[in-house]
PDB file of C-alpha atoms in Angstrom:
ATOM      1  CA  GLN F   1     119.575 170.595  20.318  1.00 86.00           C
ATOM      2  CA  VAL F   2     116.709 171.013  17.882  1.00 94.00           C
ATOM      3  CA  HIS F   3     115.113 174.341  17.057  1.00 96.00           C
ATOM      4  CA  LEU F   4     111.690 174.712  15.506  1.00 97.00           C
ATOM      5  CA  VAL F   5     110.667 177.969  13.908  1.00 95.00           C
ATOM      6  CA  GLU F   6     107.060 178.541  12.922  1.00 95.00           C
ATOM      7  CA  SER F   7     105.747 181.157  10.527  1.00 95.00           C
ATOM      8  CA  GLY F   8     102.590 182.030   8.648  1.00 97.00           C
ATOM      9  CA  GLY F   9     100.190 182.938  11.411  1.00 95.00           C
ATOM     10  CA  GLY F  10      98.100 186.058  11.359  1.00 97.00           C
ATOM     11  CA  LEU F  11      94.646 187.554  11.204  1.00 98.00           C
ATOM     12  CA  VAL F  12      92.144 186.235   8.683  1.00 98.00           C
ATOM     13  CA  GLN F  13      88.413 186.487   8.191  1.00 98.00           C
ATOM     14  CA  ALA F  14      86.197 183.486   8.682  1.00 98.00           C
ATOM     15  CA  GLY F  15      86.176 181.366   5.556  1.00 98.00           C
ATOM     16  CA  GLY F  16      89.675 182.438   4.629  1.00 98.00           C
ATOM     17  CA  SER F  17      92.927 180.502   4.428  1.00 98.00           C
ATOM     18  CA  LEU F  18      96.360 180.528   6.005  1.00 98.00           C
ATOM     19  CA  ARG F  19      99.435 178.391   5.545  1.00 98.00           C
ATOM     20  CA  LEU F  20     101.710 177.674   8.474  1.00 98.00           C
ATOM     21  CA  SER F  21     105.297 176.545   8.090  1.00 98.00           C
ATOM     22  CA  CYS F  22     107.679 175.002  10.597  1.00 98.00           C
ATOM     23  CA  SER F  23     111.342 174.372   9.944  1.00 97.00           C
ATOM     24  CA  ALA F  24     113.495 172.190  12.161  1.00 97.00           C
ATOM     25  CA  SER F  25     117.219 172.744  12.495  1.00 95.00           C
ATOM     26  CA  GLY F  26     120.050 171.538  14.676  1.00 94.00           C
ATOM     27  CA  SER F  27     121.713 168.206  15.306  1.00 91.00           C
ATOM     28  CA  ILE F  28     119.078 166.091  13.616  1.00 92.00           C
ATOM     29  CA  PHE F  29     119.773 162.582  12.404  1.00 91.00           C
ATOM     30  CA  ALA F  30     116.171 161.720  11.687  1.00 91.00           C
ATOM     31  CA  ILE F  31     112.692 163.064  12.227  1.00 93.00           C
ATOM     32  CA  ASN F  32     110.127 160.401  12.969  1.00 94.00           C
ATOM     33  CA  ALA F  33     107.114 162.666  13.013  1.00 96.00           C
ATOM     34  CA  MET F  34     106.085 166.289  12.923  1.00 97.00           C
ATOM     35  CA  GLY F  35     102.817 167.869  13.797  1.00 98.00           C
ATOM     36  CA  TRP F  36     100.756 170.860  14.721  1.00 98.00           C
ATOM     37  CA  TYR F  37      98.976 171.480  17.978  1.00 98.00           C
ATOM     38  CA  ARG F  38      96.971 174.478  19.114  1.00 98.00           C
ATOM     39  CA  GLN F  39      95.950 176.120  22.335  1.00 98.00           C
ATOM     40  CA  ALA F  40      93.073 178.532  22.630  1.00 97.00           C
ATOM     41  CA  PRO F  41      92.716 180.854  25.623  1.00 93.00           C
ATOM     42  CA  GLY F  42      91.512 178.964  28.667  1.00 95.00           C
ATOM     43  CA  LYS F  43      91.797 175.597  26.942  1.00 97.00           C
ATOM     44  CA  GLN F  44      94.291 172.779  26.900  1.00 97.00           C
ATOM     45  CA  ARG F  45      96.667 172.263  24.024  1.00 98.00           C
ATOM     46  CA  GLU F  46      95.167 169.907  21.480  1.00 98.00           C
ATOM     47  CA  LEU F  47      96.366 167.965  18.491  1.00 98.00           C
ATOM     48  CA  VAL F  48      95.542 169.435  15.099  1.00 98.00           C
ATOM     49  CA  ALA F  49      97.416 167.208  12.669  1.00 98.00           C
ATOM     50  CA  THR F  50     100.463 164.970  12.519  1.00 98.00           C
ATOM     51  CA  ILE F  51     102.528 163.385   9.781  1.00 97.00           C
ATOM     52  CA  VAL F  52     105.046 160.602  10.173  1.00 94.00           C
ATOM     53  CA  SER F  53     108.165 159.973   8.162  1.00 88.00           C
ATOM     54  CA  ALA F  54     106.392 157.480   5.908  1.00 89.00           C
ATOM     55  CA  GLY F  55     103.782 160.111   5.088  1.00 90.00           C
ATOM     56  CA  ARG F  56     100.808 158.833   7.039  1.00 96.00           C
ATOM     57  CA  THR F  57      98.692 161.675   8.395  1.00 98.00           C
ATOM     58  CA  ASN F  58      96.296 162.090  11.288  1.00 98.00           C
ATOM     59  CA  TYR F  59      93.834 164.906  11.863  1.00 98.00           C
ATOM     60  CA  ALA F  60      91.594 166.110  14.638  1.00 98.00           C
ATOM     61  CA  ASP F  61      87.952 165.607  13.716  1.00 98.00           C
ATOM     62  CA  SER F  62      87.364 169.339  13.960  1.00 98.00           C
ATOM     63  CA  VAL F  63      89.738 170.096  11.075  1.00 98.00           C
ATOM     64  CA  LYS F  64      89.247 167.105   8.772  1.00 98.00           C
ATOM     65  CA  GLY F  65      88.433 168.220   5.266  1.00 98.00           C
ATOM     66  CA  ARG F  66      89.633 171.772   5.945  1.00 98.00           C
ATOM     67  CA  PHE F  67      93.282 171.438   6.973  1.00 98.00           C
ATOM     68  CA  THR F  68      96.071 169.608   5.176  1.00 98.00           C
ATOM     69  CA  ILE F  69      99.446 168.733   6.661  1.00 98.00           C
ATOM     70  CA  SER F  70     102.420 168.088   4.414  1.00 97.00           C
ATOM     71  CA  LYS F  71     106.186 167.927   4.722  1.00 96.00           C
ATOM     72  CA  ASP F  72     109.422 168.555   2.922  1.00 94.00           C
ATOM     73  CA  ASN F  73     111.817 165.906   4.172  1.00 89.00           C
ATOM     74  CA  ALA F  74     114.848 167.432   2.512  1.00 90.00           C
ATOM     75  CA  ASN F  75     114.389 170.638   4.478  1.00 92.00           C
ATOM     76  CA  ASN F  76     112.885 169.216   7.685  1.00 94.00           C
ATOM     77  CA  THR F  77     109.872 171.429   7.159  1.00 97.00           C
ATOM     78  CA  VAL F  78     106.223 170.781   7.826  1.00 97.00           C
ATOM     79  CA  TYR F  79     103.301 172.791   6.531  1.00 98.00           C
ATOM     80  CA  LEU F  80      99.707 173.210   7.572  1.00 98.00           C
ATOM     81  CA  GLN F  81      97.333 174.502   4.926  1.00 98.00           C
ATOM     82  CA  MET F  82      94.230 175.803   6.664  1.00 98.00           C
ATOM     83  CA  ASN F  83      91.144 176.487   4.572  1.00 98.00           C
ATOM     84  CA  SER F  84      87.591 177.469   5.465  1.00 98.00           C
ATOM     85  CA  LEU F  85      88.803 178.870   8.754  1.00 98.00           C
ATOM     86  CA  LYS F  86      86.284 179.237  11.556  1.00 98.00           C
ATOM     87  CA  LEU F  87      86.191 181.463  14.601  1.00 98.00           C
ATOM     88  CA  GLU F  88      86.909 178.441  16.754  1.00 97.00           C
ATOM     89  CA  ASP F  89      90.205 177.888  14.958  1.00 98.00           C
ATOM     90  CA  THR F  90      91.594 180.932  16.755  1.00 98.00           C
ATOM     91  CA  ALA F  91      94.543 179.776  18.858  1.00 98.00           C
ATOM     92  CA  VAL F  92      98.287 179.718  19.191  1.00 98.00           C
ATOM     93  CA  TYR F  93      99.550 177.009  16.881  1.00 98.00           C
ATOM     94  CA  TYR F  94     102.599 175.044  17.948  1.00 98.00           C
ATOM     95  CA  CYS F  95     104.848 172.858  15.866  1.00 98.00           C
ATOM     96  CA  ARG F  96     106.170 169.630  17.361  1.00 98.00           C
ATOM     97  CA  ALA F  97     108.859 167.295  16.089  1.00 97.00           C
ATOM     98  CA  GLU F  98     110.003 163.884  17.255  1.00 96.00           C
ATOM     99  CA  ALA F  99     113.674 163.832  16.340  1.00 93.00           C
ATOM    100  CA  VAL F 100     116.588 161.452  16.724  1.00 91.00           C
ATOM    101  CA  VAL F 101     119.570 163.527  17.822  1.00 89.00           C
ATOM    102  CA  VAL F 102     122.144 160.835  18.548  1.00 86.00           C
ATOM    103  CA  ALA F 103     123.778 158.958  15.696  1.00 85.00           C
ATOM    104  CA  GLY F 104     122.826 155.306  15.713  1.00 84.00           C
ATOM    105  CA  SER F 105     120.170 155.769  18.370  1.00 84.00           C
ATOM    106  CA  ARG F 106     116.567 154.721  17.981  1.00 85.00           C
ATOM    107  CA  ASN F 107     115.368 157.105  20.657  1.00 90.00           C
ATOM    108  CA  ALA F 108     113.454 160.151  19.490  1.00 90.00           C
ATOM    109  CA  TYR F 109     112.764 163.206  21.615  1.00 94.00           C
ATOM    110  CA  ALA F 110     109.961 165.717  21.352  1.00 96.00           C
ATOM    111  CA  TYR F 111     110.701 169.347  20.589  1.00 97.00           C
ATOM    112  CA  TRP F 112     108.323 172.281  20.425  1.00 98.00           C
ATOM    113  CA  GLY F 113     108.327 175.578  18.619  1.00 97.00           C
ATOM    114  CA  GLN F 114     107.464 178.907  20.205  1.00 96.00           C
ATOM    115  CA  GLY F 115     104.052 179.077  18.604  1.00 97.00           C
ATOM    116  CA  THR F 116     102.367 181.337  16.084  1.00 97.00           C
ATOM    117  CA  GLN F 117      99.083 183.141  16.638  1.00 98.00           C
ATOM    118  CA  VAL F 118      96.173 182.473  14.320  1.00 98.00           C
ATOM    119  CA  THR F 119      93.187 184.743  14.761  1.00 98.00           C
ATOM    120  CA  VAL F 120      89.988 184.265  12.795  1.00 98.00           C
ATOM    121  CA  SER F 121      87.625 187.246  12.756  1.00 98.00           C
ATOM    122  CA  PRO F 122      83.916 187.352  11.886  1.00 96.00           C
TER     123      PRO F 122
END
């Protein structure tokens, strides 16, 4: 089993910054990709940013130039630096990992964290 624990959410004024962290633990043999998703009230969960094991990143258009995803492979941790926050960034942010949990397998499974609230105020 793989456990993801997010931290770093909170309340911030528009234009401010927050840094989210997500650490993966458990029976992990490899992590192919990690990422952040968010869900605002009344809306579907949406992709924010992803990073694969080789380091390639992908961002939602709405956060390009403001958010930066990075990772610490040694500690199975992914970060999301969020700058120039806007009211519309308010949401619960979820961490997701695609992890190989069986030795010698090429199959990766998706795991989700519990989510961390980010609230941007005027």
